[in-house]
Amino acid sequence: MKTLIKAIMGGIAISMGGIIYLTLENHIVGSLLFSIGLFTIYTFGLHLYTGKICYIMSEKPVYLFTVLTVYIGNYEEVLKEAPHRQWVFSIPKRLRPYFMFDRKLLSKLSKCAWNVLSMYLKESVSVDDPIPGAVIAVQTFGKFLNFNPHLHIIASDGCFYNNSEFMVGIEPNA
């Protein structure tokens, strides 16, 4: 039960941080909440289908460093503001057992999805040497805590070029 509560709290903090960051002029509170949510999710490998928690890192200073890096990056505006879009990549039910028993496939899935998405984003702009940006999170549980590996991707809605200029890409026809 503790695992479920930590996962829910981490997700809520990330969501609230994103909403506050986008709606308020003062981005400090939003970026701090977002960082706390990431801290919760990344600190614990939340394997909800087994109820186990495993630590990804071993020392608390590393956790604090991670949180402070994300927080300071947002506060100091090291991260460029750009329009973004959420993408979800899911796997057919028949293929899910392969990912359940060989977790290394999840990183390959992540790389494969990024290759496809970055190619799409690069093709959607008309500049030389475009550079898309994204954050990919692997999630292994579904609505009812069943094993459902899928990817949540927040990607720039276009690409950066030259000296960090940004060009919005073509809107997907979904």
mmCIF file with all atom_site columns, C-alpha atoms in Angstrom:
data_model
loop_
_atom_site.group_PDB
_atom_site.id
_atom_site.type_symbol
_atom_site.label_atom_id
_atom_site.label_alt_id
_atom_site.label_comp_id
_atom_site.label_asym_id
_atom_site.label_entity_id
_atom_site.label_seq_id
_atom_site.pdbx_PDB_ins_code
_atom_site.Cartn_x
_atom_site.Cartn_y
_atom_site.Cartn_z
_atom_site.occupancy
_atom_site.B_iso_or_equiv
_atom_site.pdbx_formal_charge
_atom_site.auth_seq_id
_atom_site.auth_comp_id
_atom_site.auth_asym_id
_atom_site.auth_atom_id
_atom_site.pdbx_PDB_model_num
ATOM 1   C CA . MET A 1 1   ? 0.000  0.000   0.000   1.00 0.00 ? 1   MET A CA 1
ATOM 2   C CA . LYS A 1 2   ? 2.903  2.373   0.760   1.00 0.00 ? 2   LYS A CA 1
ATOM 3   C CA . THR A 1 3   ? 4.244  1.804   -2.747  1.00 0.00 ? 3   THR A CA 1
ATOM 4   C CA . LEU A 1 4   ? 0.933  2.754   -4.313  1.00 0.00 ? 4   LEU A CA 1
ATOM 5   C CA . ILE A 1 5   ? 0.679  5.887   -2.186  1.00 0.00 ? 5   ILE A CA 1
ATOM 6   C CA . LYS A 1 6   ? 4.233  6.964   -3.106  1.00 0.00 ? 6   LYS A CA 1
ATOM 7   C CA . ALA A 1 7   ? 3.557  6.383   -6.798  1.00 0.00 ? 7   ALA A CA 1
ATOM 8   C CA . ILE A 1 8   ? 0.314  8.355   -6.658  1.00 0.00 ? 8   ILE A CA 1
ATOM 9   C CA . MET A 1 9   ? 1.937  11.185  -4.688  1.00 0.00 ? 9   MET A CA 1
ATOM 10  C CA . GLY A 1 10  ? 4.829  11.366  -7.163  1.00 0.00 ? 10  GLY A CA 1
ATOM 11  C CA . GLY A 1 11  ? 2.418  11.494  -10.105 1.00 0.00 ? 11  GLY A CA 1
ATOM 12  C CA . ILE A 1 12  ? 0.264  14.140  -8.420  1.00 0.00 ? 12  ILE A CA 1
ATOM 13  C CA . ALA A 1 13  ? 3.322  16.282  -7.625  1.00 0.00 ? 13  ALA A CA 1
ATOM 14  C CA . ILE A 1 14  ? 4.512  16.086  -11.241 1.00 0.00 ? 14  ILE A CA 1
ATOM 15  C CA . SER A 1 15  ? 1.034  16.946  -12.556 1.00 0.00 ? 15  SER A CA 1
ATOM 16  C CA . MET A 1 16  ? 0.483  19.797  -10.102 1.00 0.00 ? 16  MET A CA 1
ATOM 17  C CA . GLY A 1 17  ? 3.974  21.136  -10.759 1.00 0.00 ? 17  GLY A CA 1
ATOM 18  C CA . GLY A 1 18  ? 3.338  21.155  -14.500 1.00 0.00 ? 18  GLY A CA 1
ATOM 19  C CA . ILE A 1 19  ? -0.036 22.871  -14.132 1.00 0.00 ? 19  ILE A CA 1
ATOM 20  C CA . ILE A 1 20  ? 1.284  25.498  -11.707 1.00 0.00 ? 20  ILE A CA 1
ATOM 21  C CA . TYR A 1 21  ? 4.374  26.097  -13.853 1.00 0.00 ? 21  TYR A CA 1
ATOM 22  C CA . LEU A 1 22  ? 2.231  26.713  -16.937 1.00 0.00 ? 22  LEU A CA 1
ATOM 23  C CA . THR A 1 23  ? -0.487 28.831  -15.284 1.00 0.00 ? 23  THR A CA 1
ATOM 24  C CA . LEU A 1 24  ? 1.391  31.096  -12.850 1.00 0.00 ? 24  LEU A CA 1
ATOM 25  C CA . GLU A 1 25  ? 3.892  33.758  -13.804 1.00 0.00 ? 25  GLU A CA 1
ATOM 26  C CA . ASN A 1 26  ? 6.165  32.735  -10.926 1.00 0.00 ? 26  ASN A CA 1
ATOM 27  C CA . HIS A 1 27  ? 7.589  29.391  -12.057 1.00 0.00 ? 27  HIS A CA 1
ATOM 28  C CA . ILE A 1 28  ? 9.418  28.649  -8.794  1.00 0.00 ? 28  ILE A CA 1
ATOM 29  C CA . VAL A 1 29  ? 6.559  26.749  -7.096  1.00 0.00 ? 29  VAL A CA 1
ATOM 30  C CA . GLY A 1 30  ? 5.707  24.747  -10.219 1.00 0.00 ? 30  GLY A CA 1
ATOM 31  C CA . SER A 1 31  ? 9.285  23.727  -10.909 1.00 0.00 ? 31  SER A CA 1
ATOM 32  C CA . LEU A 1 32  ? 9.801  22.787  -7.249  1.00 0.00 ? 32  LEU A CA 1
ATOM 33  C CA . LEU A 1 33  ? 6.683  20.558  -7.197  1.00 0.00 ? 33  LEU A CA 1
ATOM 34  C CA . PHE A 1 34  ? 7.685  19.009  -10.525 1.00 0.00 ? 34  PHE A CA 1
ATOM 35  C CA . SER A 1 35  ? 11.160 18.315  -9.108  1.00 0.00 ? 35  SER A CA 1
ATOM 36  C CA . ILE A 1 36  ? 9.716  16.730  -5.963  1.00 0.00 ? 36  ILE A CA 1
ATOM 37  C CA . GLY A 1 37  ? 7.549  14.448  -8.124  1.00 0.00 ? 37  GLY A CA 1
ATOM 38  C CA . LEU A 1 38  ? 10.550 13.422  -10.216 1.00 0.00 ? 38  LEU A CA 1
ATOM 39  C CA . PHE A 1 39  ? 12.508 12.893  -7.014  1.00 0.00 ? 39  PHE A CA 1
ATOM 40  C CA . THR A 1 40  ? 9.821  10.513  -5.730  1.00 0.00 ? 40  THR A CA 1
ATOM 41  C CA . ILE A 1 41  ? 9.552  8.561   -8.976  1.00 0.00 ? 41  ILE A CA 1
ATOM 42  C CA . TYR A 1 42  ? 13.309 8.310   -9.640  1.00 0.00 ? 42  TYR A CA 1
ATOM 43  C CA . THR A 1 43  ? 14.302 7.596   -6.051  1.00 0.00 ? 43  THR A CA 1
ATOM 44  C CA . PHE A 1 44  ? 12.144 4.502   -5.908  1.00 0.00 ? 44  PHE A CA 1
ATOM 45  C CA . GLY A 1 45  ? 11.857 1.938   -8.680  1.00 0.00 ? 45  GLY A CA 1
ATOM 46  C CA . LEU A 1 46  ? 8.143  1.521   -8.202  1.00 0.00 ? 46  LEU A CA 1
ATOM 47  C CA . HIS A 1 47  ? 7.297  -2.017  -9.273  1.00 0.00 ? 47  HIS A CA 1
ATOM 48  C CA . LEU A 1 48  ? 3.616  -1.883  -8.420  1.00 0.00 ? 48  LEU A CA 1
ATOM 49  C CA . TYR A 1 49  ? 2.682  -5.219  -9.930  1.00 0.00 ? 49  TYR A CA 1
ATOM 50  C CA . THR A 1 50  ? 4.884  -6.993  -7.347  1.00 0.00 ? 50  THR A CA 1
ATOM 51  C CA . GLY A 1 51  ? 4.577  -4.485  -4.519  1.00 0.00 ? 51  GLY A CA 1
ATOM 52  C CA . LYS A 1 52  ? 8.374  -4.171  -4.234  1.00 0.00 ? 52  LYS A CA 1
ATOM 53  C CA . ILE A 1 53  ? 10.344 -0.980  -3.889  1.00 0.00 ? 53  ILE A CA 1
ATOM 54  C CA . CYS A 1 54  ? 13.957 -0.923  -4.960  1.00 0.00 ? 54  CYS A CA 1
ATOM 55  C CA . TYR A 1 55  ? 16.271 2.030   -4.596  1.00 0.00 ? 55  TYR A CA 1
ATOM 56  C CA . ILE A 1 56  ? 17.803 3.175   -7.863  1.00 0.00 ? 56  ILE A CA 1
ATOM 57  C CA . MET A 1 57  ? 20.506 5.253   -6.167  1.00 0.00 ? 57  MET A CA 1
ATOM 58  C CA . SER A 1 58  ? 22.170 4.578   -2.864  1.00 0.00 ? 58  SER A CA 1
ATOM 59  C CA . GLU A 1 59  ? 23.139 7.923   -1.322  1.00 0.00 ? 59  GLU A CA 1
ATOM 60  C CA . LYS A 1 60  ? 20.885 10.773  -0.225  1.00 0.00 ? 60  LYS A CA 1
ATOM 61  C CA . PRO A 1 61  ? 23.214 13.540  -1.518  1.00 0.00 ? 61  PRO A CA 1
ATOM 62  C CA . VAL A 1 62  ? 22.653 12.148  -5.032  1.00 0.00 ? 62  VAL A CA 1
ATOM 63  C CA . TYR A 1 63  ? 18.875 12.416  -4.578  1.00 0.00 ? 63  TYR A CA 1
ATOM 64  C CA . LEU A 1 64  ? 19.164 15.993  -3.384  1.00 0.00 ? 64  LEU A CA 1
ATOM 65  C CA . PHE A 1 65  ? 21.539 16.808  -6.214  1.00 0.00 ? 65  PHE A CA 1
ATOM 66  C CA . THR A 1 66  ? 19.027 15.451  -8.739  1.00 0.00 ? 66  THR A CA 1
ATOM 67  C CA . VAL A 1 67  ? 16.183 17.506  -7.282  1.00 0.00 ? 67  VAL A CA 1
ATOM 68  C CA . LEU A 1 68  ? 18.290 20.650  -7.055  1.00 0.00 ? 68  LEU A CA 1
ATOM 69  C CA . THR A 1 69  ? 19.554 20.237  -10.617 1.00 0.00 ? 69  THR A CA 1
ATOM 70  C CA . VAL A 1 70  ? 16.026 20.068  -12.031 1.00 0.00 ? 70  VAL A CA 1
ATOM 71  C CA . TYR A 1 71  ? 14.815 22.866  -9.744  1.00 0.00 ? 71  TYR A CA 1
ATOM 72  C CA . ILE A 1 72  ? 17.724 25.217  -10.456 1.00 0.00 ? 72  ILE A CA 1
ATOM 73  C CA . GLY A 1 73  ? 17.525 24.401  -14.164 1.00 0.00 ? 73  GLY A CA 1
ATOM 74  C CA . ASN A 1 74  ? 13.912 25.569  -14.215 1.00 0.00 ? 74  ASN A CA 1
ATOM 75  C CA . TYR A 1 75  ? 14.441 28.521  -11.883 1.00 0.00 ? 75  TYR A CA 1
ATOM 76  C CA . GLU A 1 76  ? 17.468 29.896  -13.686 1.00 0.00 ? 76  GLU A CA 1
ATOM 77  C CA . GLU A 1 77  ? 15.777 29.258  -17.039 1.00 0.00 ? 77  GLU A CA 1
ATOM 78  C CA . VAL A 1 78  ? 18.597 27.037  -18.213 1.00 0.00 ? 78  VAL A CA 1
ATOM 79  C CA . LEU A 1 79  ? 15.887 24.994  -19.853 1.00 0.00 ? 79  LEU A CA 1
ATOM 80  C CA . LYS A 1 80  ? 14.417 26.846  -22.825 1.00 0.00 ? 80  LYS A CA 1
ATOM 81  C CA . GLU A 1 81  ? 10.699 27.498  -22.885 1.00 0.00 ? 81  GLU A CA 1
ATOM 82  C CA . ALA A 1 82  ? 9.184  25.836  -25.921 1.00 0.00 ? 82  ALA A CA 1
ATOM 83  C CA . PRO A 1 83  ? 5.777  24.429  -26.826 1.00 0.00 ? 83  PRO A CA 1
ATOM 84  C CA . HIS A 1 84  ? 5.568  20.739  -26.054 1.00 0.00 ? 84  HIS A CA 1
ATOM 85  C CA . ARG A 1 85  ? 3.283  17.771  -26.583 1.00 0.00 ? 85  ARG A CA 1
ATOM 86  C CA . GLN A 1 86  ? 2.696  14.496  -24.746 1.00 0.00 ? 86  GLN A CA 1
ATOM 87  C CA . TRP A 1 87  ? 3.025  11.230  -26.645 1.00 0.00 ? 87  TRP A CA 1
ATOM 88  C CA . VAL A 1 88  ? 2.142  7.768   -25.346 1.00 0.00 ? 88  VAL A CA 1
ATOM 89  C CA . PHE A 1 89  ? 3.602  4.666   -26.969 1.00 0.00 ? 89  PHE A CA 1
ATOM 90  C CA . SER A 1 90  ? 1.900  1.419   -25.962 1.00 0.00 ? 90  SER A CA 1
ATOM 91  C CA . ILE A 1 91  ? 2.633  -2.222  -26.734 1.00 0.00 ? 91  ILE A CA 1
ATOM 92  C CA . PRO A 1 92  ? 0.165  -4.830  -28.027 1.00 0.00 ? 92  PRO A CA 1
ATOM 93  C CA . LYS A 1 93  ? -0.973 -7.287  -25.329 1.00 0.00 ? 93  LYS A CA 1
ATOM 94  C CA . ARG A 1 94  ? 0.609  -10.263 -27.089 1.00 0.00 ? 94  ARG A CA 1
ATOM 95  C CA . LEU A 1 95  ? 4.082  -8.688  -26.850 1.00 0.00 ? 95  LEU A CA 1
ATOM 96  C CA . ARG A 1 96  ? 3.872  -7.623  -23.179 1.00 0.00 ? 96  ARG A CA 1
ATOM 97  C CA . PRO A 1 97  ? 5.121  -10.933 -21.670 1.00 0.00 ? 97  PRO A CA 1
ATOM 98  C CA . TYR A 1 98  ? 8.451  -10.474 -23.476 1.00 0.00 ? 98  TYR A CA 1
ATOM 99  C CA . PHE A 1 99  ? 8.920  -7.161  -21.680 1.00 0.00 ? 99  PHE A CA 1
ATOM 100 C CA . MET A 1 100 ? 7.816  -8.636  -18.355 1.00 0.00 ? 100 MET A CA 1
ATOM 101 C CA . PHE A 1 101 ? 10.529 -11.286 -18.343 1.00 0.00 ? 101 PHE A CA 1
ATOM 102 C CA . ASP A 1 102 ? 13.284 -9.295  -20.073 1.00 0.00 ? 102 ASP A CA 1
ATOM 103 C CA . ARG A 1 103 ? 13.353 -5.768  -18.636 1.00 0.00 ? 103 ARG A CA 1
ATOM 104 C CA . LYS A 1 104 ? 16.302 -4.769  -20.840 1.00 0.00 ? 104 LYS A CA 1
ATOM 105 C CA . LEU A 1 105 ? 13.817 -4.602  -23.702 1.00 0.00 ? 105 LEU A CA 1
ATOM 106 C CA . LEU A 1 106 ? 12.227 -1.544  -22.062 1.00 0.00 ? 106 LEU A CA 1
ATOM 107 C CA . SER A 1 107 ? 15.340 0.551   -22.683 1.00 0.00 ? 107 SER A CA 1
ATOM 108 C CA . LYS A 1 108 ? 15.433 -0.686  -26.272 1.00 0.00 ? 108 LYS A CA 1
ATOM 109 C CA . LEU A 1 109 ? 11.762 0.239   -26.635 1.00 0.00 ? 109 LEU A CA 1
ATOM 110 C CA . SER A 1 110 ? 12.548 3.694   -25.297 1.00 0.00 ? 110 SER A CA 1
ATOM 111 C CA . LYS A 1 111 ? 15.406 4.160   -27.784 1.00 0.00 ? 111 LYS A CA 1
ATOM 112 C CA . CYS A 1 112 ? 13.269 2.876   -30.651 1.00 0.00 ? 112 CYS A CA 1
ATOM 113 C CA . ALA A 1 113 ? 10.398 5.241   -29.795 1.00 0.00 ? 113 ALA A CA 1
ATOM 114 C CA . TRP A 1 114 ? 12.824 8.160   -29.527 1.00 0.00 ? 114 TRP A CA 1
ATOM 115 C CA . ASN A 1 115 ? 14.376 7.329   -32.922 1.00 0.00 ? 115 ASN A CA 1
ATOM 116 C CA . VAL A 1 116 ? 10.942 7.349   -34.565 1.00 0.00 ? 116 VAL A CA 1
ATOM 117 C CA . LEU A 1 117 ? 9.694  10.462  -32.761 1.00 0.00 ? 117 LEU A CA 1
ATOM 118 C CA . SER A 1 118 ? 12.889 12.475  -33.293 1.00 0.00 ? 118 SER A CA 1
ATOM 119 C CA . MET A 1 119 ? 12.850 11.579  -36.998 1.00 0.00 ? 119 MET A CA 1
ATOM 120 C CA . TYR A 1 120 ? 9.222  12.768  -37.205 1.00 0.00 ? 120 TYR A CA 1
ATOM 121 C CA . LEU A 1 121 ? 10.015 16.018  -35.367 1.00 0.00 ? 121 LEU A CA 1
ATOM 122 C CA . LYS A 1 122 ? 13.066 16.707  -37.538 1.00 0.00 ? 122 LYS A CA 1
ATOM 123 C CA . GLU A 1 123 ? 11.040 16.155  -40.709 1.00 0.00 ? 123 GLU A CA 1
ATOM 124 C CA . SER A 1 124 ? 8.307  18.524  -39.458 1.00 0.00 ? 124 SER A CA 1
ATOM 125 C CA . VAL A 1 125 ? 10.549 21.611  -39.583 1.00 0.00 ? 125 VAL A CA 1
ATOM 126 C CA . SER A 1 126 ? 12.310 23.269  -42.490 1.00 0.00 ? 126 SER A CA 1
ATOM 127 C CA . VAL A 1 127 ? 15.703 24.108  -40.970 1.00 0.00 ? 127 VAL A CA 1
ATOM 128 C CA . ASP A 1 128 ? 19.162 22.581  -41.245 1.00 0.00 ? 128 ASP A CA 1
ATOM 129 C CA . ASP A 1 129 ? 20.422 20.424  -38.362 1.00 0.00 ? 129 ASP A CA 1
ATOM 130 C CA . PRO A 1 130 ? 17.251 20.462  -36.223 1.00 0.00 ? 130 PRO A CA 1
ATOM 131 C CA . ILE A 1 131 ? 17.518 19.201  -32.641 1.00 0.00 ? 131 ILE A CA 1
ATOM 132 C CA . PRO A 1 132 ? 14.315 17.982  -30.924 1.00 0.00 ? 132 PRO A CA 1
ATOM 133 C CA . GLY A 1 133 ? 14.037 17.688  -27.147 1.00 0.00 ? 133 GLY A CA 1
ATOM 134 C CA . ALA A 1 134 ? 12.187 15.156  -24.997 1.00 0.00 ? 134 ALA A CA 1
ATOM 135 C CA . VAL A 1 135 ? 11.836 13.413  -21.663 1.00 0.00 ? 135 VAL A CA 1
ATOM 136 C CA . ILE A 1 136 ? 10.822 9.736   -21.758 1.00 0.00 ? 136 ILE A CA 1
ATOM 137 C CA . ALA A 1 137 ? 9.332  7.886   -18.787 1.00 0.00 ? 137 ALA A CA 1
ATOM 138 C CA . VAL A 1 138 ? 8.804  4.125   -18.873 1.00 0.00 ? 138 VAL A CA 1
ATOM 139 C CA . GLN A 1 139 ? 5.691  2.998   -17.024 1.00 0.00 ? 139 GLN A CA 1
ATOM 140 C CA . THR A 1 140 ? 5.063  -0.700  -16.422 1.00 0.00 ? 140 THR A CA 1
ATOM 141 C CA . PHE A 1 141 ? 1.635  -0.718  -14.823 1.00 0.00 ? 141 PHE A CA 1
ATOM 142 C CA . GLY A 1 142 ? -1.831 0.066   -16.102 1.00 0.00 ? 142 GLY A CA 1
ATOM 143 C CA . LYS A 1 143 ? -5.033 1.468   -14.670 1.00 0.00 ? 143 LYS A CA 1
ATOM 144 C CA . PHE A 1 144 ? -5.731 -1.624  -12.568 1.00 0.00 ? 144 PHE A CA 1
ATOM 145 C CA . LEU A 1 145 ? -2.061 -2.159  -11.577 1.00 0.00 ? 145 LEU A CA 1
ATOM 146 C CA . ASN A 1 146 ? -1.693 -4.863  -14.198 1.00 0.00 ? 146 ASN A CA 1
ATOM 147 C CA . PHE A 1 147 ? 1.546  -5.237  -16.171 1.00 0.00 ? 147 PHE A CA 1
ATOM 148 C CA . ASN A 1 148 ? 1.190  -2.800  -19.046 1.00 0.00 ? 148 ASN A CA 1
ATOM 149 C CA . PRO A 1 149 ? 4.532  -1.451  -20.277 1.00 0.00 ? 149 PRO A CA 1
ATOM 150 C CA . HIS A 1 150 ? 4.209  1.831   -22.124 1.00 0.00 ? 150 HIS A CA 1
ATOM 151 C CA . LEU A 1 151 ? 6.111  5.076   -22.625 1.00 0.00 ? 151 LEU A CA 1
ATOM 152 C CA . HIS A 1 152 ? 5.067  8.605   -21.723 1.00 0.00 ? 152 HIS A CA 1
ATOM 153 C CA . ILE A 1 153 ? 7.025  11.154  -23.718 1.00 0.00 ? 153 ILE A CA 1
ATOM 154 C CA . ILE A 1 154 ? 6.952  14.907  -23.329 1.00 0.00 ? 154 ILE A CA 1
ATOM 155 C CA . ALA A 1 155 ? 8.612  16.251  -26.459 1.00 0.00 ? 155 ALA A CA 1
ATOM 156 C CA . SER A 1 156 ? 9.226  19.683  -27.869 1.00 0.00 ? 156 SER A CA 1
ATOM 157 C CA . ASP A 1 157 ? 6.592  20.561  -30.443 1.00 0.00 ? 157 ASP A CA 1
ATOM 158 C CA . GLY A 1 158 ? 9.260  21.294  -33.005 1.00 0.00 ? 158 GLY A CA 1
ATOM 159 C CA . CYS A 1 159 ? 13.050 21.595  -33.009 1.00 0.00 ? 159 CYS A CA 1
ATOM 160 C CA . PHE A 1 160 ? 15.860 23.847  -31.866 1.00 0.00 ? 160 PHE A CA 1
ATOM 161 C CA . TYR A 1 161 ? 18.408 25.123  -34.379 1.00 0.00 ? 161 TYR A CA 1
ATOM 162 C CA . ASN A 1 162 ? 21.352 27.554  -34.636 1.00 0.00 ? 162 ASN A CA 1
ATOM 163 C CA . ASN A 1 163 ? 21.927 29.208  -31.274 1.00 0.00 ? 163 ASN A CA 1
ATOM 164 C CA . SER A 1 164 ? 18.923 27.766  -29.429 1.00 0.00 ? 164 SER A CA 1
ATOM 165 C CA . GLU A 1 165 ? 16.277 29.298  -31.691 1.00 0.00 ? 165 GLU A CA 1
ATOM 166 C CA . PHE A 1 166 ? 13.080 27.243  -31.901 1.00 0.00 ? 166 PHE A CA 1
ATOM 167 C CA . MET A 1 167 ? 10.817 26.386  -34.827 1.00 0.00 ? 167 MET A CA 1
ATOM 168 C CA . VAL A 1 168 ? 7.386  24.853  -34.239 1.00 0.00 ? 168 VAL A CA 1
ATOM 169 C CA . GLY A 1 169 ? 6.751  21.726  -36.282 1.00 0.00 ? 169 GLY A CA 1
ATOM 170 C CA . ILE A 1 170 ? 3.693  20.614  -38.215 1.00 0.00 ? 170 ILE A CA 1
ATOM 171 C CA . GLU A 1 171 ? 0.792  19.668  -35.947 1.00 0.00 ? 171 GLU A CA 1
ATOM 172 C CA . PRO A 1 172 ? 0.127  15.909  -36.081 1.00 0.00 ? 172 PRO A CA 1
ATOM 173 C CA . ASN A 1 173 ? -3.118 14.824  -37.709 1.00 0.00 ? 173 ASN A CA 1
ATOM 174 C CA . ALA A 1 174 ? -4.465 12.470  -35.057 1.00 0.00 ? 174 ALA A CA 1
#
